[in-house]
Short mmCIF file of C-alpha atoms and ligand atoms in Angstrom, two decimals:
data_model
loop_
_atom_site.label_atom_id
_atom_site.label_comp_id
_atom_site.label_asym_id
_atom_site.label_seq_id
_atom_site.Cartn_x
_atom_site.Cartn_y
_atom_site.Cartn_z
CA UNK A 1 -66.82 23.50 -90.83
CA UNK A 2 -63.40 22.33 -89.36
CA UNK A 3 -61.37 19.60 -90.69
CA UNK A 4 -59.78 18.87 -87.52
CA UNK A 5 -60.03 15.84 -85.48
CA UNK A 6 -58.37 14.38 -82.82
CA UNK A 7 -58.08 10.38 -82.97
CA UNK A 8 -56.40 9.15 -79.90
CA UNK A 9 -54.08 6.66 -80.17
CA UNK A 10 -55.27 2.55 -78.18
CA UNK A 11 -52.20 3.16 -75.68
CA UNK A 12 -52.59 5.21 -72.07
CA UNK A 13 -51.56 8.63 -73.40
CA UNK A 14 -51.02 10.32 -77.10
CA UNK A 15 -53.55 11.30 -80.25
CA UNK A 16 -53.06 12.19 -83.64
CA UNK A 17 -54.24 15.38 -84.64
CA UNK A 18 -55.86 15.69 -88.40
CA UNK A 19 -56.97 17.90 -90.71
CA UNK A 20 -54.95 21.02 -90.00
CA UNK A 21 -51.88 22.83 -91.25
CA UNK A 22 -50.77 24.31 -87.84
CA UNK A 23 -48.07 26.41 -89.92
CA UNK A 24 -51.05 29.23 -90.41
CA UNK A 25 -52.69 31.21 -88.12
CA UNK A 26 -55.76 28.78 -86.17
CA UNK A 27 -59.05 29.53 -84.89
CA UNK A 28 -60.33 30.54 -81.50
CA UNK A 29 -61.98 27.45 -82.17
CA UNK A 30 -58.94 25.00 -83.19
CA UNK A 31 -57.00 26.28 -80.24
CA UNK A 32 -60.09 26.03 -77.70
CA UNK A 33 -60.04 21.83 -79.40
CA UNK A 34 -56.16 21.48 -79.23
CA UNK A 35 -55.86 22.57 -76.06
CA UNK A 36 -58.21 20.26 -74.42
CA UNK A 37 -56.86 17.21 -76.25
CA UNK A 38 -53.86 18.41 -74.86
CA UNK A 39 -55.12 18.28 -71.34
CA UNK A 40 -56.61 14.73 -72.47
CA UNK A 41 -54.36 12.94 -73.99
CA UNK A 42 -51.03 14.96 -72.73
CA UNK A 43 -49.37 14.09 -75.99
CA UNK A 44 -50.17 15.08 -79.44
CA UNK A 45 -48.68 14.44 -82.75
CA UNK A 46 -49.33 16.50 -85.71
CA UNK A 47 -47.96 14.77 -89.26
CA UNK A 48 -46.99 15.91 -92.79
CA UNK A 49 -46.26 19.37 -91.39
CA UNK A 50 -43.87 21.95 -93.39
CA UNK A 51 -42.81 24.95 -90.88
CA UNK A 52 -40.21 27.16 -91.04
CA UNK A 53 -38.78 28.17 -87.59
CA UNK A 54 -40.95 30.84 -87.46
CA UNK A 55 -44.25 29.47 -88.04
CA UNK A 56 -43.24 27.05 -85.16
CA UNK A 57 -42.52 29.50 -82.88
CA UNK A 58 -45.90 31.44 -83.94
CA UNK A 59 -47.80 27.87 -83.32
CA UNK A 60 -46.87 27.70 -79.63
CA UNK A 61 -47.12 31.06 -79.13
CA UNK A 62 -50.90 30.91 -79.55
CA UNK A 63 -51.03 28.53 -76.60
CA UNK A 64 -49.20 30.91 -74.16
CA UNK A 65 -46.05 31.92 -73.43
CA UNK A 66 -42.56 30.82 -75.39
CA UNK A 67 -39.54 29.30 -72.63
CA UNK A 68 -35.75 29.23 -74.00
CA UNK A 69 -34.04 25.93 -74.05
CA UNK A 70 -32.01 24.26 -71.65
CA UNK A 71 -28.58 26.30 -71.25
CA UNK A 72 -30.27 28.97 -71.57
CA UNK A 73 -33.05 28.50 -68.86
CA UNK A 74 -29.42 27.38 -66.67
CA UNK A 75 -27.38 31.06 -67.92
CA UNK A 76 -30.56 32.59 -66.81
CA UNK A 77 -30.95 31.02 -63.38
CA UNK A 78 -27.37 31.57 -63.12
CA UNK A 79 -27.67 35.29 -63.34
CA UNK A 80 -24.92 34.90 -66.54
CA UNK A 81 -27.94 36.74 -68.81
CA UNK A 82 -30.60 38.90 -68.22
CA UNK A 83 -34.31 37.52 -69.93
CA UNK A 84 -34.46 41.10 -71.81
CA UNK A 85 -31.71 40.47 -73.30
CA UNK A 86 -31.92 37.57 -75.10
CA UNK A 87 -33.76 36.62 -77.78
CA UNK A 88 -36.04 33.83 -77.84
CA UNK A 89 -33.62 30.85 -79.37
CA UNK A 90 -34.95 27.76 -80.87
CA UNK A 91 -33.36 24.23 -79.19
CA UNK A 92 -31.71 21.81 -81.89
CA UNK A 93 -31.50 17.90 -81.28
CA UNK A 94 -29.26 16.66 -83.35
CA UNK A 95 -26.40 14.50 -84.08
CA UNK A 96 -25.47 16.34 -87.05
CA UNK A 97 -21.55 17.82 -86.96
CA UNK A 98 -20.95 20.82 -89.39
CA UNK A 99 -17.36 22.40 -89.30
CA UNK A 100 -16.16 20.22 -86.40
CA UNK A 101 -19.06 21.55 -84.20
CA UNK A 102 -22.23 20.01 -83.24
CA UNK A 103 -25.27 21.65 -84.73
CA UNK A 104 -27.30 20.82 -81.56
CA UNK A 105 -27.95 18.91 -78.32
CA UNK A 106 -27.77 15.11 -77.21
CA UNK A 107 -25.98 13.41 -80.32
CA UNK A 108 -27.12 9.84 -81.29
CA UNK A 109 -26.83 7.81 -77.52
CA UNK A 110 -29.42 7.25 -75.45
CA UNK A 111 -31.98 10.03 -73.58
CA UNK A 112 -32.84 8.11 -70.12
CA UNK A 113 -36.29 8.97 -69.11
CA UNK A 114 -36.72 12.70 -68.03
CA UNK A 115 -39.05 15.83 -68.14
CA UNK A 116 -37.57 18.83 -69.30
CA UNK A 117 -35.33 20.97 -67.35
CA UNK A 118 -36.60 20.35 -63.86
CA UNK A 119 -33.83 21.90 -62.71
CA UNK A 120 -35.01 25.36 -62.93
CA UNK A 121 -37.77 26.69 -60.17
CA UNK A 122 -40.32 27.32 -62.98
CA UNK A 123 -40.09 24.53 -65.69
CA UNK A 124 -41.48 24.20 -68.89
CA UNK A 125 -44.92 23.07 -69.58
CA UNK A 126 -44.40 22.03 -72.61
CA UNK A 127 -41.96 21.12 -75.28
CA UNK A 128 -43.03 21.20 -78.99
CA UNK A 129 -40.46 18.41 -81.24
CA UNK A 130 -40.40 18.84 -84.86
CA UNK A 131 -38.41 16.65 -86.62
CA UNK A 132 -36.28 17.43 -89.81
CA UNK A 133 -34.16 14.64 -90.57
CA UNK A 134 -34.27 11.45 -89.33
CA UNK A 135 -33.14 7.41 -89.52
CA UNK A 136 -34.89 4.53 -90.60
CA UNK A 137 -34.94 2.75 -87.81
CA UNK A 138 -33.88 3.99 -84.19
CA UNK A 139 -34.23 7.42 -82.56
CA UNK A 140 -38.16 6.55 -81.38
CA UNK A 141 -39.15 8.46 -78.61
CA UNK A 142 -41.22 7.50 -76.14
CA UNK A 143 -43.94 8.97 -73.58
CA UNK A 144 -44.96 7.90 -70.23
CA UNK A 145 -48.48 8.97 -68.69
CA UNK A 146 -47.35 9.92 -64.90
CA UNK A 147 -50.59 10.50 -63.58
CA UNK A 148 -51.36 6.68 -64.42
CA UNK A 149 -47.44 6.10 -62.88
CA UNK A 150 -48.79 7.98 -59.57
CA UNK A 151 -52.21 6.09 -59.72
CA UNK A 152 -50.69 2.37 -59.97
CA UNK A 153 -47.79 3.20 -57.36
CA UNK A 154 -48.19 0.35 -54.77
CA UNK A 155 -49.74 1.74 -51.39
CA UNK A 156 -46.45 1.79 -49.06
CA UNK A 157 -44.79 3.55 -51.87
CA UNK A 158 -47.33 6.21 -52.36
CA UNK A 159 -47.61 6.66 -48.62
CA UNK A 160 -43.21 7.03 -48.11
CA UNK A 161 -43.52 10.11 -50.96
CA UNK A 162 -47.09 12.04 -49.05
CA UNK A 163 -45.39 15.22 -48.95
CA UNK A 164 -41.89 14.71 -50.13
CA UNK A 165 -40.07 16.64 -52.36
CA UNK A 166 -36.77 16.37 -54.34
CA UNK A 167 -34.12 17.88 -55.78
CA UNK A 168 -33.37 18.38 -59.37
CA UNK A 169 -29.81 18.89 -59.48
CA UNK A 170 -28.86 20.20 -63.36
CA UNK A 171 -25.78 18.22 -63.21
CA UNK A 172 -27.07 15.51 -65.89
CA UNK A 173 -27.96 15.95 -69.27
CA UNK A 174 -30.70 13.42 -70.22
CA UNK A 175 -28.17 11.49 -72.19
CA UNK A 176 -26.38 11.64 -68.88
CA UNK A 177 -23.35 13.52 -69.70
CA UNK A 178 -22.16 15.82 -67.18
CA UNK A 179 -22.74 19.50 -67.30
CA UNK A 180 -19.28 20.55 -65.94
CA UNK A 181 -19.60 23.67 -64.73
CA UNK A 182 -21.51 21.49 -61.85
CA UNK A 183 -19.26 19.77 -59.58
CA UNK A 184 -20.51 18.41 -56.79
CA UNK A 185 -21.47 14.46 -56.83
CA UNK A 186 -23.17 13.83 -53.40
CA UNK A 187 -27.11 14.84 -54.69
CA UNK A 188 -27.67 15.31 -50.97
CA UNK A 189 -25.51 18.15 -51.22
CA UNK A 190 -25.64 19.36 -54.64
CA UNK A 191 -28.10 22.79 -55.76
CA UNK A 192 -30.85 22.91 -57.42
CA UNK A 193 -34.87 23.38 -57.17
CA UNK A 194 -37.19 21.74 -55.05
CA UNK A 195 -39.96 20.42 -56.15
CA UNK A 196 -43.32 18.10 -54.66
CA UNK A 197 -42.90 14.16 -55.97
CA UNK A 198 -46.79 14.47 -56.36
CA UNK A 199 -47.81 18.01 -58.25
CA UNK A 200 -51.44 18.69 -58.79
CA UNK A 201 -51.46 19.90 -63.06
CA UNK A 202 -52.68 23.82 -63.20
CA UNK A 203 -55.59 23.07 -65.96
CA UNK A 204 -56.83 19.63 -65.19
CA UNK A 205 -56.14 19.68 -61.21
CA UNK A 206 -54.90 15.82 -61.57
CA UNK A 207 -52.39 15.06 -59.24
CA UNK A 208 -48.90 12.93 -60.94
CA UNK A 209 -45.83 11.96 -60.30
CA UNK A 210 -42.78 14.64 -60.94
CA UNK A 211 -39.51 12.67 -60.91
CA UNK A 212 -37.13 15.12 -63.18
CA UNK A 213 -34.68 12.50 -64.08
CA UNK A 214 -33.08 10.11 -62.11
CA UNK A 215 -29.47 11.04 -62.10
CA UNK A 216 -28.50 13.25 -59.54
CA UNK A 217 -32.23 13.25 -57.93
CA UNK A 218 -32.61 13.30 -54.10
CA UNK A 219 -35.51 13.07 -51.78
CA UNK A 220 -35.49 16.19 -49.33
CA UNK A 221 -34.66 14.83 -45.75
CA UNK A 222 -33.48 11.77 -45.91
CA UNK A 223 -30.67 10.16 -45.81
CA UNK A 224 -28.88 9.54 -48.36
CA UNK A 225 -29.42 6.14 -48.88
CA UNK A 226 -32.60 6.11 -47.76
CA UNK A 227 -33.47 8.54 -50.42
CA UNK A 228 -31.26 6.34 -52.86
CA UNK A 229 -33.60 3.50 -51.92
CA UNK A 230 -37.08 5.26 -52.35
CA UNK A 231 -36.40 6.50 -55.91
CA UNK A 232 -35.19 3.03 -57.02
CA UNK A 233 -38.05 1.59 -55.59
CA UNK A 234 -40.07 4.28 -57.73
CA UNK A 235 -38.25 4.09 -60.79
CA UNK A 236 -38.16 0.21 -60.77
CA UNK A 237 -42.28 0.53 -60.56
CA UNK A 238 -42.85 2.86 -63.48
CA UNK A 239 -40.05 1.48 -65.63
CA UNK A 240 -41.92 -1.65 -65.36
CA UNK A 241 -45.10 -0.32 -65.69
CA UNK A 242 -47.34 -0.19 -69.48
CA UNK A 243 -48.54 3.58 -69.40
CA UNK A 244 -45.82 4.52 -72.27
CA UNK A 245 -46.55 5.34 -75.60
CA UNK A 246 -43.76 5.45 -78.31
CA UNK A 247 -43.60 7.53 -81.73
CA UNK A 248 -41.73 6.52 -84.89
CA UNK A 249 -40.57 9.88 -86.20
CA UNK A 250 -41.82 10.88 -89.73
CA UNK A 251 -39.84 14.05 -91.65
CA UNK A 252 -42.62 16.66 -91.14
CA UNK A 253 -43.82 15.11 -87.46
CA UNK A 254 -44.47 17.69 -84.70
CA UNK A 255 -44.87 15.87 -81.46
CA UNK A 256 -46.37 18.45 -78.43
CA UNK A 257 -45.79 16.76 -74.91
CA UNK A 258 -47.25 18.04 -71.92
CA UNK A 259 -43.97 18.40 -69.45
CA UNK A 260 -45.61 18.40 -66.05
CA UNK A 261 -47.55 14.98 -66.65
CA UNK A 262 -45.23 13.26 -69.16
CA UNK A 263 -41.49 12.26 -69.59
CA UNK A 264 -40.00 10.88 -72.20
CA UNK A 265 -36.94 9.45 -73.43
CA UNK A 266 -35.64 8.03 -76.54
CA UNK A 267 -33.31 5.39 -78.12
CA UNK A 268 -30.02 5.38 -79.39
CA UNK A 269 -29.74 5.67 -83.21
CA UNK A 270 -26.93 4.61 -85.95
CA UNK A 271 -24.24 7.49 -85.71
CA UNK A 272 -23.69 7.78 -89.20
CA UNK A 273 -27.32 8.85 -89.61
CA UNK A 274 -28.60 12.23 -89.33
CA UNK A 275 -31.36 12.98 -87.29
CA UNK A 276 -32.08 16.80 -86.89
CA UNK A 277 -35.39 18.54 -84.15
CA UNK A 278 -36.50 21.42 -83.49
CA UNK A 279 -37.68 22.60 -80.17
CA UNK A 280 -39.89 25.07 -78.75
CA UNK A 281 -40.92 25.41 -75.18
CA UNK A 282 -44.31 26.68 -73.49
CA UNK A 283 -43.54 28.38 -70.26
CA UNK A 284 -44.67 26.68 -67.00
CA UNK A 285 -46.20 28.13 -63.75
CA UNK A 286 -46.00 27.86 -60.23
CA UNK A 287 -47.16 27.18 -57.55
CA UNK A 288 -48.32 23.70 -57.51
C1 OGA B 301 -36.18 16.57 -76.02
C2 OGA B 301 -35.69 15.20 -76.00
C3 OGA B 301 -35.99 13.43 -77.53
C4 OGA B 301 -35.66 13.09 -78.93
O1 OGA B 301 -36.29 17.16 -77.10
O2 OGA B 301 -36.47 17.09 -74.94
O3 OGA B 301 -35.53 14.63 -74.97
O4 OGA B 301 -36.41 12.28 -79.48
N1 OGA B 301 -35.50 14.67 -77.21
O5 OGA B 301 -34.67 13.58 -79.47
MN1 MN B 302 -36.17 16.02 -73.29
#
């Protein structure tokens, strides 16, 4: 007999999952359960967990295949490294300075809703967030179910995206700071991946919305402003809409999004606080 449950949380997306210590090897069985509430509830959070980097990466790894972070996905898709190469990294969030350097990505500001580097033709499926340090207060994070944002998009809207794609230009970090090897500011002329505004999910064959981030987004074909018009049409509807779930971060929380049916963002926190993740990635798939 299994400890394990999964208790989903009375909000549109997110459960808690019990009664196992995911730093040790799980069970045909475990996985086979974790997985689906994965599929089901496209979030999961996993408390009062002590992992070293290792046993994280071991975790994910029994649910397919590990992804690098962000710059590296970029140095990658920018022919700058070769994949055998390089080592699989892990990705730090943090605000934390050591030695005048940053230990990690996205300081204390802001994260404007996003899913995971979009900007590369095969994106993550998943990102895995385990949290190390963090404030009393600020720094939530919070999820947003985008098959429920496709569902409740108003008829005329749903109809302008049938068979649209966009861009997802890597220009903007999801704190919106500018990556600056990328310098071109019209997103109707900028590079970067194409990919459908409605994608049908690989497991459950649900069809959601696939936005990327706003910043530096453009709709395929149109105009400019036209395309301008459409996403902040879009964004205004799901920014306004209830299907988000938020979590209040815990030392020892693991939080498991899926990327292809979820964003996320997160809040601003006091600067003189430390707040320290780390970040695994599950490798996507195309086509969809
Ligand atoms: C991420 C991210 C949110 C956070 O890890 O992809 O956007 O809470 N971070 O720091
Ligand atoms: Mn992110």
């Amino acid at each position: 007999m299994s400890d394990l449950e999964v208790c989903p949380f009375d909000a549109p997306l997110g459960a808690e999952i019990r009664g196992v210590d995911i730093s040790k090897p799980l069970t045909p069985s475990a996985v086979e359960t974790i997985r689906t509430a994965w599929h089901d509830h496209l979030v999961l959070l996993f408390r009062d967990q002590d992992m070293s980097d290792a046993q994280h990466f071991a975790f994910t790894a029994q649910f397919g295949t590990l992804d690098y972070p962000p710059e590296l996905l970029l140095a990658i898709a920018a022919g700058e490294v070769r994949v055998e190469d390089e080592p699989m990294a892990i990705n730090v969030i943090s605000n934390v300075i050591e030695n005048g350097k940053p230990i990690g990505v996205l300081g204390n500001g802001e994260a404007f809703w996003h899913s995971d580097s979009t900007f590369v033709e095969i994106p993550p499926a998943a990102s895995l967030l385990r949290s190390l340090e963090v404030p009393d207060s600020g720094g939530d994070t919070y999820f947003m179910n985008m098959y429920q944002a496709l569902e409740t998009l108003p008829d005329e809207l749903r109809q302008a995206i049938k068979g649209k794609s966009s861009k997802h230009d890597a220009a903007y970090s999801s704190s919106g700071k500018r990556r600056p090897q990328f310098t071109e500011l019209d997103p109707s002329k900028s590079t970067g991946p194409i990919h459908p505004l409605e994608r049908t999910h690989p497991d459950t064959g649900r069809k959601s919305l696939y936005l990327g981030r706003r910043l530096g987004s453009y709709i395929v074909g149109l105009p400019l402003d036209e395309s301008e018009d459409l996403l902040d049409r879009i964004w205004d509807h799901i920014t306004e809409g209830d299907f988000i779930w938020a979590q209040q971060w815990r030392v020892g929380d693991l939080v498991w999004w899926d990327n292809r049916c979820a964003m996320h963002r997160r809040d601003a926190f006091d600067p003189n606080v430390r707040r320290t993740m780390h970040r695994t990635q599950l490798a996507g798939d195309r086509p969809y």
